[in-house]
Tab-separated table of N, CA and C in Angstrom:
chain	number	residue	atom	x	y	z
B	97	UNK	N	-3.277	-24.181	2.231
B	97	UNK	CA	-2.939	-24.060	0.837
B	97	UNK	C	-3.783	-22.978	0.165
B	98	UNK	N	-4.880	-22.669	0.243
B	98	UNK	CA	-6.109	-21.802	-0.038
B	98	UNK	C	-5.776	-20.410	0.335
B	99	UNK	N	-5.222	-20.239	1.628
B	99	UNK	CA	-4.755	-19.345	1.924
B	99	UNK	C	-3.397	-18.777	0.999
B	100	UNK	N	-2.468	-19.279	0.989
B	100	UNK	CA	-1.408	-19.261	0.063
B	100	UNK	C	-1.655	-18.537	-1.527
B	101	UNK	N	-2.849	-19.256	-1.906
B	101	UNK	CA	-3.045	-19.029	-3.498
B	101	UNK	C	-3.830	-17.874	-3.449
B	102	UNK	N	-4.757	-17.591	-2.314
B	102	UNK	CA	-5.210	-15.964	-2.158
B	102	UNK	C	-4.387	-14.766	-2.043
B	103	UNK	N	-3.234	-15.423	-0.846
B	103	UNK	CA	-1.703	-14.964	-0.874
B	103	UNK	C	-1.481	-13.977	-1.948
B	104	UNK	N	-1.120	-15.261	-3.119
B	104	UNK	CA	-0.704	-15.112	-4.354
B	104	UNK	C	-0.874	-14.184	-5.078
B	105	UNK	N	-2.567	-14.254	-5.070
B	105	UNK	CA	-3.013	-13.595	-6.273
B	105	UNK	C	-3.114	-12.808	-5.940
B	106	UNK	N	-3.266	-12.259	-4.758
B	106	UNK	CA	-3.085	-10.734	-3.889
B	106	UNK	C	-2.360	-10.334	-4.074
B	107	UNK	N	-0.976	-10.680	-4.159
B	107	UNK	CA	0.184	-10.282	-4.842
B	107	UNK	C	0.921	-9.899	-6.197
B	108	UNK	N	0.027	-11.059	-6.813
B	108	UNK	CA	0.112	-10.494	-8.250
B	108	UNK	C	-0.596	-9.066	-8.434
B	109	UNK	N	-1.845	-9.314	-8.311
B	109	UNK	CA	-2.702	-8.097	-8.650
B	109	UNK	C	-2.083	-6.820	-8.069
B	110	UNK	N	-1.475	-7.070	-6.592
B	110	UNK	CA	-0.838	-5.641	-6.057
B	110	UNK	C	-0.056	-5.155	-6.794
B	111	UNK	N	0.981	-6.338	-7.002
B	111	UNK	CA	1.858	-6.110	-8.109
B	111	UNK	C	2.238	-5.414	-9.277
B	112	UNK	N	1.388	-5.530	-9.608
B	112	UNK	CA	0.894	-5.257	-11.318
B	112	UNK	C	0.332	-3.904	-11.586
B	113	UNK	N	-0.700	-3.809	-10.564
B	113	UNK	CA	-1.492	-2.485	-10.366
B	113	UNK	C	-0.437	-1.238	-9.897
B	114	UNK	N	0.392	-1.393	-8.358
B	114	UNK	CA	1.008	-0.808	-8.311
B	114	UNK	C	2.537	-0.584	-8.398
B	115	UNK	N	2.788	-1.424	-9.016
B	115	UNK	CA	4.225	-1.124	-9.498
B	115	UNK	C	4.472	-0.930	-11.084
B	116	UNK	N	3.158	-1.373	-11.742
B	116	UNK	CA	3.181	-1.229	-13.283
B	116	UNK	C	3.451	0.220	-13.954
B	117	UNK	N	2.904	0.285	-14.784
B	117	UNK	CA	3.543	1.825	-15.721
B	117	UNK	C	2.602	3.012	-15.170
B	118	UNK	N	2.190	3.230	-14.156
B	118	UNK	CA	1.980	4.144	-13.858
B	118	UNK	C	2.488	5.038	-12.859
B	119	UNK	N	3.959	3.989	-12.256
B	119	UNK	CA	4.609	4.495	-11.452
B	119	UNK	C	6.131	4.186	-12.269
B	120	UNK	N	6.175	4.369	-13.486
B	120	UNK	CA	7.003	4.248	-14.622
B	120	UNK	C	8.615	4.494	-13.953
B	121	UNK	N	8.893	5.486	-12.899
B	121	UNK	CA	10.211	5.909	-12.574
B	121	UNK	C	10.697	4.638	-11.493
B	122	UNK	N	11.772	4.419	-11.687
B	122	UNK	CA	12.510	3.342	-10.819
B	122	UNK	C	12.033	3.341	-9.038
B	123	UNK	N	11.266	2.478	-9.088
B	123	UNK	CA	11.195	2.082	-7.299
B	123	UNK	C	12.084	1.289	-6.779
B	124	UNK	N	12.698	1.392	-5.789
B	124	UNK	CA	13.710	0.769	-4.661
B	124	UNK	C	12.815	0.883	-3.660
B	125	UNK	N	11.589	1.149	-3.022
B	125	UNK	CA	11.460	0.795	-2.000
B	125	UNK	C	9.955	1.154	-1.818
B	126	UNK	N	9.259	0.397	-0.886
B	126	UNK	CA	7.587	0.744	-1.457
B	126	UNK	C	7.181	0.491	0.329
B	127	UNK	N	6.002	1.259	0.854
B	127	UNK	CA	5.598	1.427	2.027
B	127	UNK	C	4.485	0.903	2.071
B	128	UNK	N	3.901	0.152	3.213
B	128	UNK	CA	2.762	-0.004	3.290
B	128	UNK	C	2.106	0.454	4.955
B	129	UNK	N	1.173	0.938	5.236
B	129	UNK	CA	0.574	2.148	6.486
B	129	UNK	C	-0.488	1.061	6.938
B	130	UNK	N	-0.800	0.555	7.772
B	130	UNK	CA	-1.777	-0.209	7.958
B	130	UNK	C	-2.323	0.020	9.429
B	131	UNK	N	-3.795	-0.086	9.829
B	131	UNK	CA	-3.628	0.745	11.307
B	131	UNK	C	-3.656	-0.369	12.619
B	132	UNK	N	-3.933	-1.233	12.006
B	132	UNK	CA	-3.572	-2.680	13.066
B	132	UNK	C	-2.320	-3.260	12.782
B	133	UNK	N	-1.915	-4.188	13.642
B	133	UNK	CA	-0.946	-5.220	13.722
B	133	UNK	C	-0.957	-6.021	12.344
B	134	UNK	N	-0.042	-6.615	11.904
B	134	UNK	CA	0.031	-7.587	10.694
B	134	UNK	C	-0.017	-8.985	11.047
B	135	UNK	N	-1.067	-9.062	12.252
B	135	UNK	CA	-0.683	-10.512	12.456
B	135	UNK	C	-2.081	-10.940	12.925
B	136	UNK	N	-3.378	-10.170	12.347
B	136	UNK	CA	-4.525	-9.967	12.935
B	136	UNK	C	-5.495	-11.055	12.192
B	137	UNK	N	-4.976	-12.170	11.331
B	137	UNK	CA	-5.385	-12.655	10.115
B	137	UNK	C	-6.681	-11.997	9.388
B	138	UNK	N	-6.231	-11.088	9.337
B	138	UNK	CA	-7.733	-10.128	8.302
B	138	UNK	C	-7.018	-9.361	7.870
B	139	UNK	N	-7.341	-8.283	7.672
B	139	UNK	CA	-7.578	-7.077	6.322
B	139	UNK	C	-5.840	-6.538	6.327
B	140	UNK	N	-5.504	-6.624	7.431
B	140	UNK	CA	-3.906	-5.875	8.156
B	140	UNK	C	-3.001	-6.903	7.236
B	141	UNK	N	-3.015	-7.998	8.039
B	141	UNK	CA	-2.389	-9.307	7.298
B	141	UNK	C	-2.155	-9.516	6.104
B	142	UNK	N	-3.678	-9.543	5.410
B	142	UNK	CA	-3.844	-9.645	3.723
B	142	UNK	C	-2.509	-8.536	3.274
B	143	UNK	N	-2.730	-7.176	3.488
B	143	UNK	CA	-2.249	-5.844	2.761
B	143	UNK	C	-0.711	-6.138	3.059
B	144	UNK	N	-0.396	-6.501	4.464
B	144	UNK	CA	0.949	-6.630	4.367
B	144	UNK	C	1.872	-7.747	3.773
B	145	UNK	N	1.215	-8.770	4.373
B	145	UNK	CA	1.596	-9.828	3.140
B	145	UNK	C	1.739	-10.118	1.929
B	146	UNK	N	1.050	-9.086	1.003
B	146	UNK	CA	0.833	-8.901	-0.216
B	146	UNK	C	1.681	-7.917	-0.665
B	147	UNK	N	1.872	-7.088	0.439
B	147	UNK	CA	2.541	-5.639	-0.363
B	147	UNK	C	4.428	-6.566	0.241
B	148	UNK	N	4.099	-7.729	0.726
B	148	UNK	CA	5.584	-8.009	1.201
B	148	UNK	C	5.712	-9.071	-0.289
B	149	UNK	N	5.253	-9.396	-0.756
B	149	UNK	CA	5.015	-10.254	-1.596
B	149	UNK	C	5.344	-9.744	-3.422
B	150	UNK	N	4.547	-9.096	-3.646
B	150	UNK	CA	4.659	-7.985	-4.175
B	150	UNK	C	6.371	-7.591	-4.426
B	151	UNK	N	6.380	-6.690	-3.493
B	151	UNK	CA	7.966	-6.636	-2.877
B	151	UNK	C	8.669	-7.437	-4.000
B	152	UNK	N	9.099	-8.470	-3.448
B	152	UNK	CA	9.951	-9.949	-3.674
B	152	UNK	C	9.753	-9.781	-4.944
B	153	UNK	N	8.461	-9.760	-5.515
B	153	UNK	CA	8.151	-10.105	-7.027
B	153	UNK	C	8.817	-9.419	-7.992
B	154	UNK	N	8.744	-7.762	-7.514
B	154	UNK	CA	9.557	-6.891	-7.902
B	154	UNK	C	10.666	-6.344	-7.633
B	155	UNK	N	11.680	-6.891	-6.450
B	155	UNK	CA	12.810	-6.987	-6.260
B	155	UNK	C	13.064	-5.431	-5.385
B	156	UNK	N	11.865	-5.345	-4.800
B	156	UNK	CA	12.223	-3.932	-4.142
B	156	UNK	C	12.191	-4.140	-3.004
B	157	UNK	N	12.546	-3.059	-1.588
B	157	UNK	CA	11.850	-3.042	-0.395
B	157	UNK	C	10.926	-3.372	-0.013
B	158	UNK	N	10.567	-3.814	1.364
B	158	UNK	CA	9.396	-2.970	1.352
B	158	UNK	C	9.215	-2.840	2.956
B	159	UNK	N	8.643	-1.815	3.507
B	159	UNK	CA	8.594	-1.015	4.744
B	159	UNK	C	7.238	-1.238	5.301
B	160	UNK	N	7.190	-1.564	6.047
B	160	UNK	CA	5.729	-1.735	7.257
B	160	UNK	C	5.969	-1.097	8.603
B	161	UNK	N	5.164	0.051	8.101
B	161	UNK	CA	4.529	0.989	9.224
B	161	UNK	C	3.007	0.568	9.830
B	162	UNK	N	2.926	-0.425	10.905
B	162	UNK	CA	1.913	-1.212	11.311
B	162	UNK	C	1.219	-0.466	12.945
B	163	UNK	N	-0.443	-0.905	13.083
B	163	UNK	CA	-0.341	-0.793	14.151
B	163	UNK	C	-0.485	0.961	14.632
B	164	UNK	N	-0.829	1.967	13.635
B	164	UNK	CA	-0.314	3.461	13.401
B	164	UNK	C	-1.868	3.657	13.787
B	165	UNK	N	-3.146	2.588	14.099
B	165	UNK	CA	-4.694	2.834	14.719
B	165	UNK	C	-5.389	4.260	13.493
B	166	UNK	N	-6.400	4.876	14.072
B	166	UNK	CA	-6.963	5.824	12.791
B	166	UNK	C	-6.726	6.965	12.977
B	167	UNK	N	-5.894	7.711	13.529
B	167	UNK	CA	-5.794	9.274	13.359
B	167	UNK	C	-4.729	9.885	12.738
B	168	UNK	N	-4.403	10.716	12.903
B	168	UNK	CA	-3.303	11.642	11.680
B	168	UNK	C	-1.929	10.529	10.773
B	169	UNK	N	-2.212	10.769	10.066
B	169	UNK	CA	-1.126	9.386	9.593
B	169	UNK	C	0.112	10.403	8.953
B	170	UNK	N	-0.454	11.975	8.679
B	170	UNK	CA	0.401	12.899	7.782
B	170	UNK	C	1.942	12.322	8.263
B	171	UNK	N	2.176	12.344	9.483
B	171	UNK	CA	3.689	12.429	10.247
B	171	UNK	C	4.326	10.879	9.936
B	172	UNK	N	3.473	10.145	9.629
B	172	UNK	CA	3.964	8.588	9.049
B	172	UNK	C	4.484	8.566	7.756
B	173	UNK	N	3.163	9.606	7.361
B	173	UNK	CA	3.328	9.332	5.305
B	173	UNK	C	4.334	10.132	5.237
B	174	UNK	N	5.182	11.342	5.752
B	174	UNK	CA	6.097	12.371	5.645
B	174	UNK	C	7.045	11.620	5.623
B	175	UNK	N	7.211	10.820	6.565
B	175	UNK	CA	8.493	10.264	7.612
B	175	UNK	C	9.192	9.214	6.504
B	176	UNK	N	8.688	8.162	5.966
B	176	UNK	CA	8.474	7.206	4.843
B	176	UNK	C	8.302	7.936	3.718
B	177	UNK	N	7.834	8.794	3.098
B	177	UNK	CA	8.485	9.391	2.122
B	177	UNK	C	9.995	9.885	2.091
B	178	UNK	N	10.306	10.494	3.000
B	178	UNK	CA	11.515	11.402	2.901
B	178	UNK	C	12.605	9.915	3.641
B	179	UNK	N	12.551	8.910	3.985
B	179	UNK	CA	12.903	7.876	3.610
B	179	UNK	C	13.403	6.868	2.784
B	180	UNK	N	12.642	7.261	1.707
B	180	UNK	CA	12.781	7.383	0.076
B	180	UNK	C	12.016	5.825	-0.155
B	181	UNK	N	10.916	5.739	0.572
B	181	UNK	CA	9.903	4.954	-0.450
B	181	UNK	C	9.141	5.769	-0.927
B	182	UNK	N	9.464	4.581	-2.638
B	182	UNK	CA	8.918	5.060	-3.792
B	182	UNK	C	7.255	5.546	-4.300
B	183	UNK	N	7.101	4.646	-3.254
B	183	UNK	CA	5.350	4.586	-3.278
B	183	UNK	C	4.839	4.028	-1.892
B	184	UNK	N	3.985	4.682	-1.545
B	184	UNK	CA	3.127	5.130	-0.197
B	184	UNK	C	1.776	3.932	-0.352
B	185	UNK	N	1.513	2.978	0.333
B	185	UNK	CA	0.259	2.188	0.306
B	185	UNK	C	-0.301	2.446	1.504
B	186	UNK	N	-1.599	3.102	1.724
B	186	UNK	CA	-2.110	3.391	2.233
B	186	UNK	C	-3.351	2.452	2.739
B	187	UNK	N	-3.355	1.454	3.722
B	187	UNK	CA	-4.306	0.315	3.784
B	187	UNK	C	-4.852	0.399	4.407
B	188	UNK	N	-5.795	1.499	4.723
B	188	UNK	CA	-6.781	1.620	5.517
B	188	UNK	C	-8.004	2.808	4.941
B	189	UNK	N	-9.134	2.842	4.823
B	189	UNK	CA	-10.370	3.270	4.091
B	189	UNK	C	-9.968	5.062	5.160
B	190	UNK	N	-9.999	5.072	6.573
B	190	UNK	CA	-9.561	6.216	6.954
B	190	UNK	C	-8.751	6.751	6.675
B	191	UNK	N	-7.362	6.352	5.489
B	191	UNK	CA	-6.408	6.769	5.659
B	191	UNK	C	-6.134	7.840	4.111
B	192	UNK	N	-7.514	7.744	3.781
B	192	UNK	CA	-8.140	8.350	1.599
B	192	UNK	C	-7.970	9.399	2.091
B	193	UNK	N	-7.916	10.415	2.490
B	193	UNK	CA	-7.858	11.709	2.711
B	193	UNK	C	-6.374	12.096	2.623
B	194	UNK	N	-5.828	11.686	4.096
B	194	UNK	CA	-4.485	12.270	4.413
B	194	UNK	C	-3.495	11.746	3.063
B	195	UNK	N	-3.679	10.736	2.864
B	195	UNK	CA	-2.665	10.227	2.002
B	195	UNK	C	-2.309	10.748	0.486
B	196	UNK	N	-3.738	11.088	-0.429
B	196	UNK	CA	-3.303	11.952	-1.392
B	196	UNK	C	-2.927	13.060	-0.964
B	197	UNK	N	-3.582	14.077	-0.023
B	197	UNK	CA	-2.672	15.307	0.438
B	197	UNK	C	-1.285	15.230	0.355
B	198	UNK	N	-0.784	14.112	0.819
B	198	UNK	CA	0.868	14.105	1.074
B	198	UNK	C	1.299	13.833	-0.190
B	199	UNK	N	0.646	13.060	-0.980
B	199	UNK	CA	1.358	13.145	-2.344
B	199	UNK	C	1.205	14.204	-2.945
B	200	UNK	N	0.342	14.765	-3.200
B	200	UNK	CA	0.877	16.427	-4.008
B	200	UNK	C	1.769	16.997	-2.986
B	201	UNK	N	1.470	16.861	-2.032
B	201	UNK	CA	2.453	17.603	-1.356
B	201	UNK	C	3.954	17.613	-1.571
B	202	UNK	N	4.123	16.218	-1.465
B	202	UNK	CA	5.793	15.576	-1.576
B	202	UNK	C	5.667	14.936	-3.076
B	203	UNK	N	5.002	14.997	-4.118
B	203	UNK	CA	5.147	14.379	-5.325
B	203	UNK	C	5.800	12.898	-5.038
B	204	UNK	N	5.098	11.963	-4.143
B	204	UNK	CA	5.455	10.460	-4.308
B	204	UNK	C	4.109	9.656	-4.056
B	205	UNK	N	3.715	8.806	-4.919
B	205	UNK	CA	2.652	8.459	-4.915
B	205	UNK	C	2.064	7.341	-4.154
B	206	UNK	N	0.926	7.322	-3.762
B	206	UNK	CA	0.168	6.830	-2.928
B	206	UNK	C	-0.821	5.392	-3.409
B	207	UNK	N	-1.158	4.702	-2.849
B	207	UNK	CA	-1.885	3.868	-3.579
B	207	UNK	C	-3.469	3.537	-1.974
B	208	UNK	N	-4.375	3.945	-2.379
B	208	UNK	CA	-5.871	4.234	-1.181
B	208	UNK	C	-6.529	3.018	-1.833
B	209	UNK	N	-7.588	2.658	-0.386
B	209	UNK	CA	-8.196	1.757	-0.947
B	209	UNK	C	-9.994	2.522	-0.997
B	210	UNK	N	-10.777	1.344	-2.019
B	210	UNK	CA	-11.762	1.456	-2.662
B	210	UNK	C	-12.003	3.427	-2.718
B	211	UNK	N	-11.369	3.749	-3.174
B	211	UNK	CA	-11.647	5.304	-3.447
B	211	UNK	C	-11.585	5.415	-5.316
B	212	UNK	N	-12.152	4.906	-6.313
B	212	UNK	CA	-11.799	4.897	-7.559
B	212	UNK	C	-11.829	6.166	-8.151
B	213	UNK	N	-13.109	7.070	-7.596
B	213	UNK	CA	-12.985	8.409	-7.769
B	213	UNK	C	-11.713	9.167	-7.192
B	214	UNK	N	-11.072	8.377	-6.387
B	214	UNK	CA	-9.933	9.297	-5.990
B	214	UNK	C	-8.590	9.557	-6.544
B	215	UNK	N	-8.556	8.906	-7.901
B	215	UNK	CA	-7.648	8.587	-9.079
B	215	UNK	C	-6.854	10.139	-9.484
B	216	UNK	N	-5.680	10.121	-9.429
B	216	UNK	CA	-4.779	10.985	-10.380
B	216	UNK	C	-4.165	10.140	-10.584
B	217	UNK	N	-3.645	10.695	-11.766
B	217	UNK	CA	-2.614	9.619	-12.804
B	217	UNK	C	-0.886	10.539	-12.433
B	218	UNK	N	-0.163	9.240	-11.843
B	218	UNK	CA	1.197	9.577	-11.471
B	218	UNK	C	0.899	9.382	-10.409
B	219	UNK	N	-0.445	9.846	-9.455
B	219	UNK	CA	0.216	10.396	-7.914
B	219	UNK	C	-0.877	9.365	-6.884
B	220	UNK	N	-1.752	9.154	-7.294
B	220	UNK	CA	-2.763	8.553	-5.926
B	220	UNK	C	-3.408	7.163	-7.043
B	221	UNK	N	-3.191	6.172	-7.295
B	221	UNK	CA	-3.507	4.416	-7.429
B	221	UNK	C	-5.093	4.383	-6.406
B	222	UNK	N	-5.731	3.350	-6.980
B	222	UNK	CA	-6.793	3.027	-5.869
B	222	UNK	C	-6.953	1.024	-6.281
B	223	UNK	N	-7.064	0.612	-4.948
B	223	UNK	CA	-7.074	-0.427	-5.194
B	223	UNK	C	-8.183	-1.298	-4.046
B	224	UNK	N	-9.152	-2.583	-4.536
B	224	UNK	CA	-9.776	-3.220	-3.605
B	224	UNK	C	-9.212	-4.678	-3.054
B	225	UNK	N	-9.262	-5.085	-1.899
B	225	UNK	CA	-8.704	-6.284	-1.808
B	225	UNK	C	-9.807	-6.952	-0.825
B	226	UNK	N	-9.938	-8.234	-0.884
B	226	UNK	CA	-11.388	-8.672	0.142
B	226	UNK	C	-10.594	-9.752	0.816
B	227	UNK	N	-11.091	-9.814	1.922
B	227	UNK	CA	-10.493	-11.298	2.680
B	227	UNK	C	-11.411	-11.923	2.695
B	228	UNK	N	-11.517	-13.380	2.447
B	228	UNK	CA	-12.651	-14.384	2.250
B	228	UNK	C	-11.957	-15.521	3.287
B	229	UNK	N	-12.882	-16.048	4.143
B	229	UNK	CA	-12.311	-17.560	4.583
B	229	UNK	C	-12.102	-18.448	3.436
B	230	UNK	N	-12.077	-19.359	3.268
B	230	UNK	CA	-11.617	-20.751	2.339
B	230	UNK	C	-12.702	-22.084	2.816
């Protein structure tokens, strides 16, 4: 049950943060990049579950590119953009670099984690999420 309501609020907060008015233009479909499996019960799990969650909340897609480990992700984030998700979640601390690149690049925005300095408005979101046992 504990798990569930962390779930939750993981979801809300994803929610809110990245689908709210700063990505103001209509989303149909939202990505999430993660470099392990989604079934790892940690950090992989949390992001996808949440960004699947999320999803639902907001009545959009949502795409899991899992399992993609830490090196060049450019050919993922390209591939899923021109796909036509709306927004790029980038769930992995290696992945702050490549991922705003591709958004100026392709003008579709990204959402990195704990990078707060890495903020443009429209194009790159930054967000923290913690996994705690119960």
């Amino acid at each position: 049950m504990l798990k569930l309501l962390k779930c939750s609020v993981s979801a809300i907060i994803l929610s809110s943060v990245l689908l709210g008015g700063a990505l103001a233009g209509e989303v149909k479909s939202i990505a999430i990049l993660t470099p392990e499996e989604g079934t790892d019960y940690g950090w992989n799990q949390q992001g996808i579950d949440a960004a699947k969650a999320a999803g639902k909340a907001a009545g959009v897609e949502v795409v899991v590119a899992q399992g993609l480990g830490y090196g060049d992700v450019r050919p993922t984030l390209r591939e899923l953009a021109s796909d036509g998700a709306s927004l790029l979640i980038a769930h992995a601390s290696g992945y702050n670099t490549s991922a705003p690149e591709i958004a100026k690049e392709l003008k579709v925005p990204v959402a990195i984690v704990d990078t707060p300095n890495g903020l443009e408005k429209g194009l790159v979101a930054d967000y923290t999420l913690s996994g705690h046992q119960g």
